[in-house]
Amino acid sequence: MTPRILVSIGGGNGASYLAALQAAGGRGTARYCPAPDLSFDGLLLAGGDDIDPARFGQANQGSRGIDPVRDGAELALLDAFCAAGKPVLAVCRGHQVVNVWLGGGLVQDLPPALAPFHGGGDGDRVHPVRTAEGSLLRRLYGPVFAVNSAHHQGLGGLGRGLSAAAWSEGGVIESVEHARLPLICVQFHPERMTGELARPDTVDGGVIFRAFLDMARRK
């Protein structure tokens, strides 16, 4: 079976996500603000600009590139796919959208001491993460490994049912898992660590895509 994955994107064509899915044995369709379509086997929420802080009860304190239409569309996608028990891979912004969807909050601008490790205005930054015992990332990569980052926001209080599964320096949450829902949520960008975009200073992000597609085959 070749799982069909709906990819929700902002700007751009989602080429790196589609390539990573194809290399891992899946087939993706990338759309801006797609309607929920449960003929797909899974959902991928791609990276992008910031969520409207009104969605988590805050005034704007550094959020930028806000797209309320995309916010609403992706929250509706989560409603539909999670109600159907279909897996979701949430990357960077997507990781943050999941937390907000479940009632959590965000740090709208990481402290200056952390920005050099995460802020990616001039490209990805590479740094180590450590994983929680028993987490998916621990099973896939071990206790400590290197990833990329390109973000200026991070998770604040965790949403309902979520637990932290990986952290980077300063306690930035790099992955969360849900007690019941089939979610893979990562703050980093595995689609830029695999295939033609594989890099020698990080792990292979394709491992995450293969794990996600295995979940889709089981649903």
PDB file of C-alpha atoms in Angstrom:
ATOM      1  CA  MET A   1       0.000   0.000   0.000  1.00  0.00           C
ATOM      2  CA  THR A   2       1.196   3.489  -0.876  1.00  0.00           C
ATOM      3  CA  PRO A   3      -0.304   5.856   1.712  1.00  0.00           C
ATOM      4  CA  ARG A   4      -1.831   9.069   0.366  1.00  0.00           C
ATOM      5  CA  ILE A   5      -1.032  12.079   2.532  1.00  0.00           C
ATOM      6  CA  LEU A   6      -2.683  15.496   2.497  1.00  0.00           C
ATOM      7  CA  VAL A   7      -0.044  18.196   3.041  1.00  0.00           C
ATOM      8  CA  SER A   8      -1.236  21.558   4.334  1.00  0.00           C
ATOM      9  CA  ILE A   9       1.149  24.325   3.284  1.00  0.00           C
ATOM     10  CA  GLY A  10       1.397  28.091   3.421  1.00  0.00           C
ATOM     11  CA  GLY A  11       3.572  29.789   0.823  1.00  0.00           C
ATOM     12  CA  GLY A  12       5.522  27.730  -1.695  1.00  0.00           C
ATOM     13  CA  ASN A  13       4.693  24.405  -3.259  1.00  0.00           C
ATOM     14  CA  GLY A  14       5.710  22.003  -0.488  1.00  0.00           C
ATOM     15  CA  ALA A  15       8.290  20.315  -2.736  1.00  0.00           C
ATOM     16  CA  SER A  16      10.596  19.192   0.092  1.00  0.00           C
ATOM     17  CA  TYR A  17       7.715  17.552   1.992  1.00  0.00           C
ATOM     18  CA  LEU A  18       6.448  15.816  -1.135  1.00  0.00           C
ATOM     19  CA  ALA A  19       9.940  14.546  -1.969  1.00  0.00           C
ATOM     20  CA  ALA A  20      10.437  13.210   1.554  1.00  0.00           C
ATOM     21  CA  LEU A  21       7.083  11.418   1.476  1.00  0.00           C
ATOM     22  CA  GLN A  22       7.832   9.879  -1.907  1.00  0.00           C
ATOM     23  CA  ALA A  23      11.284   8.717  -0.822  1.00  0.00           C
ATOM     24  CA  ALA A  24       9.735   7.076   2.245  1.00  0.00           C
ATOM     25  CA  GLY A  25       7.145   5.200   0.169  1.00  0.00           C
ATOM     26  CA  GLY A  26       4.169   7.540   0.240  1.00  0.00           C
ATOM     27  CA  ARG A  27       2.424   9.971  -2.065  1.00  0.00           C
ATOM     28  CA  GLY A  28       1.606  13.522  -1.012  1.00  0.00           C
ATOM     29  CA  THR A  29      -0.766  16.185  -2.287  1.00  0.00           C
ATOM     30  CA  ALA A  30       0.124  19.725  -1.171  1.00  0.00           C
ATOM     31  CA  ARG A  31      -2.594  22.370  -0.869  1.00  0.00           C
ATOM     32  CA  TYR A  32      -3.036  25.753   0.756  1.00  0.00           C
ATOM     33  CA  CYS A  33      -5.936  25.736   3.240  1.00  0.00           C
ATOM     34  CA  PRO A  34      -7.376  22.402   2.082  1.00  0.00           C
ATOM     35  CA  ALA A  35     -10.773  21.249   3.210  1.00  0.00           C
ATOM     36  CA  PRO A  36     -10.747  18.093   5.339  1.00  0.00           C
ATOM     37  CA  ASP A  37     -10.661  15.112   2.974  1.00  0.00           C
ATOM     38  CA  LEU A  38     -10.698  11.780   4.760  1.00  0.00           C
ATOM     39  CA  SER A  39     -10.014   9.850   1.576  1.00  0.00           C
ATOM     40  CA  PHE A  40      -6.366  10.584   2.465  1.00  0.00           C
ATOM     41  CA  ASP A  41      -4.598   8.176   4.817  1.00  0.00           C
ATOM     42  CA  GLY A  42      -2.909  10.871   6.882  1.00  0.00           C
ATOM     43  CA  LEU A  43      -2.254  14.581   7.315  1.00  0.00           C
ATOM     44  CA  LEU A  44       0.997  16.531   7.269  1.00  0.00           C
ATOM     45  CA  LEU A  45       0.998  20.060   8.695  1.00  0.00           C
ATOM     46  CA  ALA A  46       3.962  21.876   7.174  1.00  0.00           C
ATOM     47  CA  GLY A  47       6.066  24.705   8.569  1.00  0.00           C
ATOM     48  CA  GLY A  48       5.455  28.374   7.941  1.00  0.00           C
ATOM     49  CA  ASP A  49       4.668  31.656   9.644  1.00  0.00           C
ATOM     50  CA  ASP A  50       3.179  32.260  13.059  1.00  0.00           C
ATOM     51  CA  ILE A  51      -0.251  31.442  14.472  1.00  0.00           C
ATOM     52  CA  ASP A  52      -2.530  34.289  15.490  1.00  0.00           C
ATOM     53  CA  PRO A  53      -1.823  34.681  19.236  1.00  0.00           C
ATOM     54  CA  ALA A  54      -5.513  35.386  19.793  1.00  0.00           C
ATOM     55  CA  ARG A  55      -5.961  31.644  19.206  1.00  0.00           C
ATOM     56  CA  PHE A  56      -4.190  30.991  22.516  1.00  0.00           C
ATOM     57  CA  GLY A  57      -5.429  34.022  24.430  1.00  0.00           C
ATOM     58  CA  GLN A  58      -2.465  36.384  24.071  1.00  0.00           C
ATOM     59  CA  ALA A  59      -1.840  39.788  22.557  1.00  0.00           C
ATOM     60  CA  ASN A  60       0.733  39.926  19.771  1.00  0.00           C
ATOM     61  CA  GLN A  61       4.176  39.958  21.384  1.00  0.00           C
ATOM     62  CA  GLY A  62       6.399  39.193  18.411  1.00  0.00           C
ATOM     63  CA  SER A  63       4.297  36.966  16.153  1.00  0.00           C
ATOM     64  CA  ARG A  64       4.607  37.690  12.448  1.00  0.00           C
ATOM     65  CA  GLY A  65       3.263  36.584   9.087  1.00  0.00           C
ATOM     66  CA  ILE A  66      -0.111  35.758  10.647  1.00  0.00           C
ATOM     67  CA  ASP A  67      -2.611  34.053   8.323  1.00  0.00           C
ATOM     68  CA  PRO A  68      -5.965  33.602  10.104  1.00  0.00           C
ATOM     69  CA  VAL A  69      -7.396  31.670   7.151  1.00  0.00           C
ATOM     70  CA  ARG A  70      -4.642  29.078   7.340  1.00  0.00           C
ATOM     71  CA  ASP A  71      -4.977  28.876  11.125  1.00  0.00           C
ATOM     72  CA  GLY A  72      -8.679  28.083  10.846  1.00  0.00           C
ATOM     73  CA  ALA A  73      -8.180  25.576   8.049  1.00  0.00           C
ATOM     74  CA  GLU A  74      -5.503  23.626   9.928  1.00  0.00           C
ATOM     75  CA  LEU A  75      -7.474  23.519  13.157  1.00  0.00           C
ATOM     76  CA  ALA A  76     -10.407  22.087  11.175  1.00  0.00           C
ATOM     77  CA  LEU A  77      -8.088  19.533   9.570  1.00  0.00           C
ATOM     78  CA  LEU A  78      -6.959  18.391  13.013  1.00  0.00           C
ATOM     79  CA  ASP A  79     -10.565  18.084  14.142  1.00  0.00           C
ATOM     80  CA  ALA A  80     -11.388  15.832  11.195  1.00  0.00           C
ATOM     81  CA  PHE A  81      -8.291  13.646  10.928  1.00  0.00           C
ATOM     82  CA  CYS A  82      -7.931  13.063  14.672  1.00  0.00           C
ATOM     83  CA  ALA A  83     -11.639  12.264  15.050  1.00  0.00           C
ATOM     84  CA  ALA A  84     -11.142   9.647  12.330  1.00  0.00           C
ATOM     85  CA  GLY A  85      -8.057   8.236  14.078  1.00  0.00           C
ATOM     86  CA  LYS A  86      -5.805   9.031  11.125  1.00  0.00           C
ATOM     87  CA  PRO A  87      -2.171   9.927  11.815  1.00  0.00           C
ATOM     88  CA  VAL A  88      -0.787  13.447  11.705  1.00  0.00           C
ATOM     89  CA  LEU A  89       2.819  14.506  11.153  1.00  0.00           C
ATOM     90  CA  ALA A  90       3.228  18.088  12.397  1.00  0.00           C
ATOM     91  CA  VAL A  91       6.439  19.957  11.519  1.00  0.00           C
ATOM     92  CA  CYS A  92       7.655  23.232  13.089  1.00  0.00           C
ATOM     93  CA  ARG A  93       4.595  25.509  12.767  1.00  0.00           C
ATOM     94  CA  GLY A  94       2.491  22.330  12.628  1.00  0.00           C
ATOM     95  CA  HIS A  95       3.934  21.196  15.976  1.00  0.00           C
ATOM     96  CA  GLN A  96       2.815  24.544  17.397  1.00  0.00           C
ATOM     97  CA  VAL A  97      -0.635  24.362  15.770  1.00  0.00           C
ATOM     98  CA  VAL A  98      -1.240  20.980  17.426  1.00  0.00           C
ATOM     99  CA  ASN A  99      -0.375  22.413  20.826  1.00  0.00           C
ATOM    100  CA  VAL A 100      -2.735  25.358  20.346  1.00  0.00           C
ATOM    101  CA  TRP A 101      -5.471  23.043  19.032  1.00  0.00           C
ATOM    102  CA  LEU A 102      -5.292  21.106  22.302  1.00  0.00           C
ATOM    103  CA  GLY A 103      -5.481  24.249  24.429  1.00  0.00           C
ATOM    104  CA  GLY A 104      -1.764  24.939  24.918  1.00  0.00           C
ATOM    105  CA  GLY A 105       0.173  28.152  24.421  1.00  0.00           C
ATOM    106  CA  LEU A 106       3.292  29.416  22.694  1.00  0.00           C
ATOM    107  CA  VAL A 107       6.348  31.485  23.530  1.00  0.00           C
ATOM    108  CA  GLN A 108       5.980  34.116  20.825  1.00  0.00           C
ATOM    109  CA  ASP A 109       9.656  35.052  20.658  1.00  0.00           C
ATOM    110  CA  LEU A 110      12.400  32.892  22.153  1.00  0.00           C
ATOM    111  CA  PRO A 111      14.785  34.665  24.549  1.00  0.00           C
ATOM    112  CA  PRO A 112      17.914  36.188  22.967  1.00  0.00           C
ATOM    113  CA  ALA A 113      20.136  33.561  24.604  1.00  0.00           C
ATOM    114  CA  LEU A 114      18.316  30.816  22.672  1.00  0.00           C
ATOM    115  CA  ALA A 115      17.789  32.624  19.362  1.00  0.00           C
ATOM    116  CA  PRO A 116      21.288  31.837  17.990  1.00  0.00           C
ATOM    117  CA  PHE A 117      20.523  28.113  18.265  1.00  0.00           C
ATOM    118  CA  HIS A 118      17.051  28.213  16.713  1.00  0.00           C
ATOM    119  CA  GLY A 119      16.416  31.383  14.697  1.00  0.00           C
ATOM    120  CA  GLY A 120      16.758  30.499  11.036  1.00  0.00           C
ATOM    121  CA  GLY A 121      16.418  33.720   9.076  1.00  0.00           C
ATOM    122  CA  ASP A 122      19.724  32.939   7.355  1.00  0.00           C
ATOM    123  CA  GLY A 123      19.242  29.159   7.148  1.00  0.00           C
ATOM    124  CA  ASP A 124      18.865  26.146   9.396  1.00  0.00           C
ATOM    125  CA  ARG A 125      20.770  25.974  12.664  1.00  0.00           C
ATOM    126  CA  VAL A 126      22.022  22.594  13.895  1.00  0.00           C
ATOM    127  CA  HIS A 127      21.915  21.584  17.558  1.00  0.00           C
ATOM    128  CA  PRO A 128      21.484  18.449  19.713  1.00  0.00           C
ATOM    129  CA  VAL A 129      18.243  17.242  21.252  1.00  0.00           C
ATOM    130  CA  ARG A 130      17.676  14.746  24.038  1.00  0.00           C
ATOM    131  CA  THR A 131      14.724  12.396  24.090  1.00  0.00           C
ATOM    132  CA  ALA A 132      12.404  11.067  26.775  1.00  0.00           C
ATOM    133  CA  GLU A 133      12.727   7.408  27.656  1.00  0.00           C
ATOM    134  CA  GLY A 134      10.083   5.365  25.846  1.00  0.00           C
ATOM    135  CA  SER A 135       9.347   8.094  23.285  1.00  0.00           C
ATOM    136  CA  LEU A 136       9.090   7.492  19.560  1.00  0.00           C
ATOM    137  CA  LEU A 137      12.178   9.617  18.875  1.00  0.00           C
ATOM    138  CA  ARG A 138      14.157   7.615  21.448  1.00  0.00           C
ATOM    139  CA  ARG A 139      13.216   4.427  19.585  1.00  0.00           C
ATOM    140  CA  LEU A 140      14.065   5.947  16.207  1.00  0.00           C
ATOM    141  CA  TYR A 141      17.291   7.803  17.019  1.00  0.00           C
ATOM    142  CA  GLY A 142      18.449   7.106  20.560  1.00  0.00           C
ATOM    143  CA  PRO A 143      18.888   9.382  23.578  1.00  0.00           C
ATOM    144  CA  VAL A 144      20.775  12.303  21.935  1.00  0.00           C
ATOM    145  CA  PHE A 145      21.079  13.324  18.289  1.00  0.00           C
ATOM    146  CA  ALA A 146      21.492  16.396  16.087  1.00  0.00           C
ATOM    147  CA  VAL A 147      18.698  18.163  14.193  1.00  0.00           C
ATOM    148  CA  ASN A 148      18.120  21.423  12.325  1.00  0.00           C
ATOM    149  CA  SER A 149      15.996  24.393  13.401  1.00  0.00           C
ATOM    150  CA  ALA A 150      14.486  27.468  11.747  1.00  0.00           C
ATOM    151  CA  HIS A 151      12.027  29.075  14.150  1.00  0.00           C
ATOM    152  CA  HIS A 152      11.714  31.934  16.617  1.00  0.00           C
ATOM    153  CA  GLN A 153       8.749  30.606  18.612  1.00  0.00           C
ATOM    154  CA  GLY A 154       8.362  27.583  20.850  1.00  0.00           C
ATOM    155  CA  LEU A 155       5.805  25.712  22.918  1.00  0.00           C
ATOM    156  CA  GLY A 156       4.611  27.223  26.181  1.00  0.00           C
ATOM    157  CA  GLY A 157       2.140  25.358  28.351  1.00  0.00           C
ATOM    158  CA  LEU A 158       1.293  21.973  26.867  1.00  0.00           C
ATOM    159  CA  GLY A 159      -2.145  21.163  25.504  1.00  0.00           C
ATOM    160  CA  ARG A 160      -4.481  18.477  26.821  1.00  0.00           C
ATOM    161  CA  GLY A 161      -3.062  14.964  26.653  1.00  0.00           C
ATOM    162  CA  LEU A 162       0.384  16.050  25.418  1.00  0.00           C
ATOM    163  CA  SER A 163       3.705  15.228  27.035  1.00  0.00           C
ATOM    164  CA  ALA A 164       7.156  16.451  26.085  1.00  0.00           C
ATOM    165  CA  ALA A 165       9.178  13.823  24.239  1.00  0.00           C
ATOM    166  CA  ALA A 166      12.368  15.744  23.352  1.00  0.00           C
ATOM    167  CA  TRP A 167      14.146  18.946  24.376  1.00  0.00           C
ATOM    168  CA  SER A 168      17.014  21.062  23.146  1.00  0.00           C
ATOM    169  CA  GLU A 169      19.239  23.488  25.052  1.00  0.00           C
ATOM    170  CA  GLY A 170      17.416  25.843  27.380  1.00  0.00           C
ATOM    171  CA  GLY A 171      14.472  23.453  27.629  1.00  0.00           C
ATOM    172  CA  VAL A 172      12.900  24.215  24.233  1.00  0.00           C
ATOM    173  CA  ILE A 173      10.442  21.385  23.534  1.00  0.00           C
ATOM    174  CA  GLU A 174      11.422  19.676  20.285  1.00  0.00           C
ATOM    175  CA  SER A 175       8.725  16.989  20.215  1.00  0.00           C
ATOM    176  CA  VAL A 176       5.469  16.115  21.941  1.00  0.00           C
ATOM    177  CA  GLU A 177       3.383  12.966  22.044  1.00  0.00           C
ATOM    178  CA  HIS A 178      -0.283  12.441  22.845  1.00  0.00           C
ATOM    179  CA  ALA A 179      -1.677   9.899  25.272  1.00  0.00           C
ATOM    180  CA  ARG A 180      -4.168   8.599  22.704  1.00  0.00           C
ATOM    181  CA  LEU A 181      -3.957  10.294  19.290  1.00  0.00           C
ATOM    182  CA  PRO A 182      -1.565   9.131  16.515  1.00  0.00           C
ATOM    183  CA  LEU A 183       0.484  12.335  16.386  1.00  0.00           C
ATOM    184  CA  ILE A 184       4.141  12.846  15.462  1.00  0.00           C
ATOM    185  CA  CYS A 185       5.029  16.435  16.324  1.00  0.00           C
ATOM    186  CA  VAL A 186       8.525  17.876  15.861  1.00  0.00           C
ATOM    187  CA  GLN A 187       9.843  21.430  16.079  1.00  0.00           C
ATOM    188  CA  PHE A 188      12.673  20.714  13.627  1.00  0.00           C
ATOM    189  CA  HIS A 189      12.496  20.047   9.864  1.00  0.00           C
ATOM    190  CA  PRO A 190      12.999  16.358   8.947  1.00  0.00           C
ATOM    191  CA  GLU A 191      12.069  17.085   5.306  1.00  0.00           C
ATOM    192  CA  ARG A 192      15.313  19.086   5.042  1.00  0.00           C
ATOM    193  CA  MET A 193      17.410  16.261   6.503  1.00  0.00           C
ATOM    194  CA  THR A 194      16.742  13.496   3.996  1.00  0.00           C
ATOM    195  CA  GLY A 195      17.072  12.529   0.333  1.00  0.00           C
ATOM    196  CA  GLU A 196      18.802  15.185  -1.752  1.00  0.00           C
ATOM    197  CA  LEU A 197      18.667  17.486   1.287  1.00  0.00           C
ATOM    198  CA  ALA A 198      20.369  15.008   3.656  1.00  0.00           C
ATOM    199  CA  ARG A 199      23.192  16.572   5.611  1.00  0.00           C
ATOM    200  CA  PRO A 200      26.192  15.027   7.372  1.00  0.00           C
ATOM    201  CA  ASP A 201      25.727  16.997  10.595  1.00  0.00           C
ATOM    202  CA  THR A 202      22.219  15.686  11.451  1.00  0.00           C
ATOM    203  CA  VAL A 203      20.352  12.410  11.595  1.00  0.00           C
ATOM    204  CA  ASP A 204      18.333  11.189   8.590  1.00  0.00           C
ATOM    205  CA  GLY A 205      14.908  12.821   8.724  1.00  0.00           C
ATOM    206  CA  GLY A 206      13.553  10.140   6.415  1.00  0.00           C
ATOM    207  CA  VAL A 207      13.272   7.829   9.427  1.00  0.00           C
ATOM    208  CA  ILE A 208      10.433  10.020  10.744  1.00  0.00           C
ATOM    209  CA  PHE A 209       8.609   9.946   7.414  1.00  0.00           C
ATOM    210  CA  ARG A 210       8.848   6.163   7.259  1.00  0.00           C
ATOM    211  CA  ALA A 211       7.487   5.847  10.804  1.00  0.00           C
ATOM    212  CA  PHE A 212       4.599   8.168   9.899  1.00  0.00           C
ATOM    213  CA  LEU A 213       3.740   6.208   6.764  1.00  0.00           C
ATOM    214  CA  ASP A 214       3.817   2.966   8.748  1.00  0.00           C
ATOM    215  CA  MET A 215       1.193   4.498  11.037  1.00  0.00           C
ATOM    216  CA  ALA A 216      -0.899   5.465   8.007  1.00  0.00           C
ATOM    217  CA  ARG A 217      -0.767   1.893   6.655  1.00  0.00           C
ATOM    218  CA  ARG A 218      -2.116   0.558   9.934  1.00  0.00           C
ATOM    219  CA  LYS A 219      -5.206   2.809   9.909  1.00  0.00           C
TER     220      LYS A 219
END
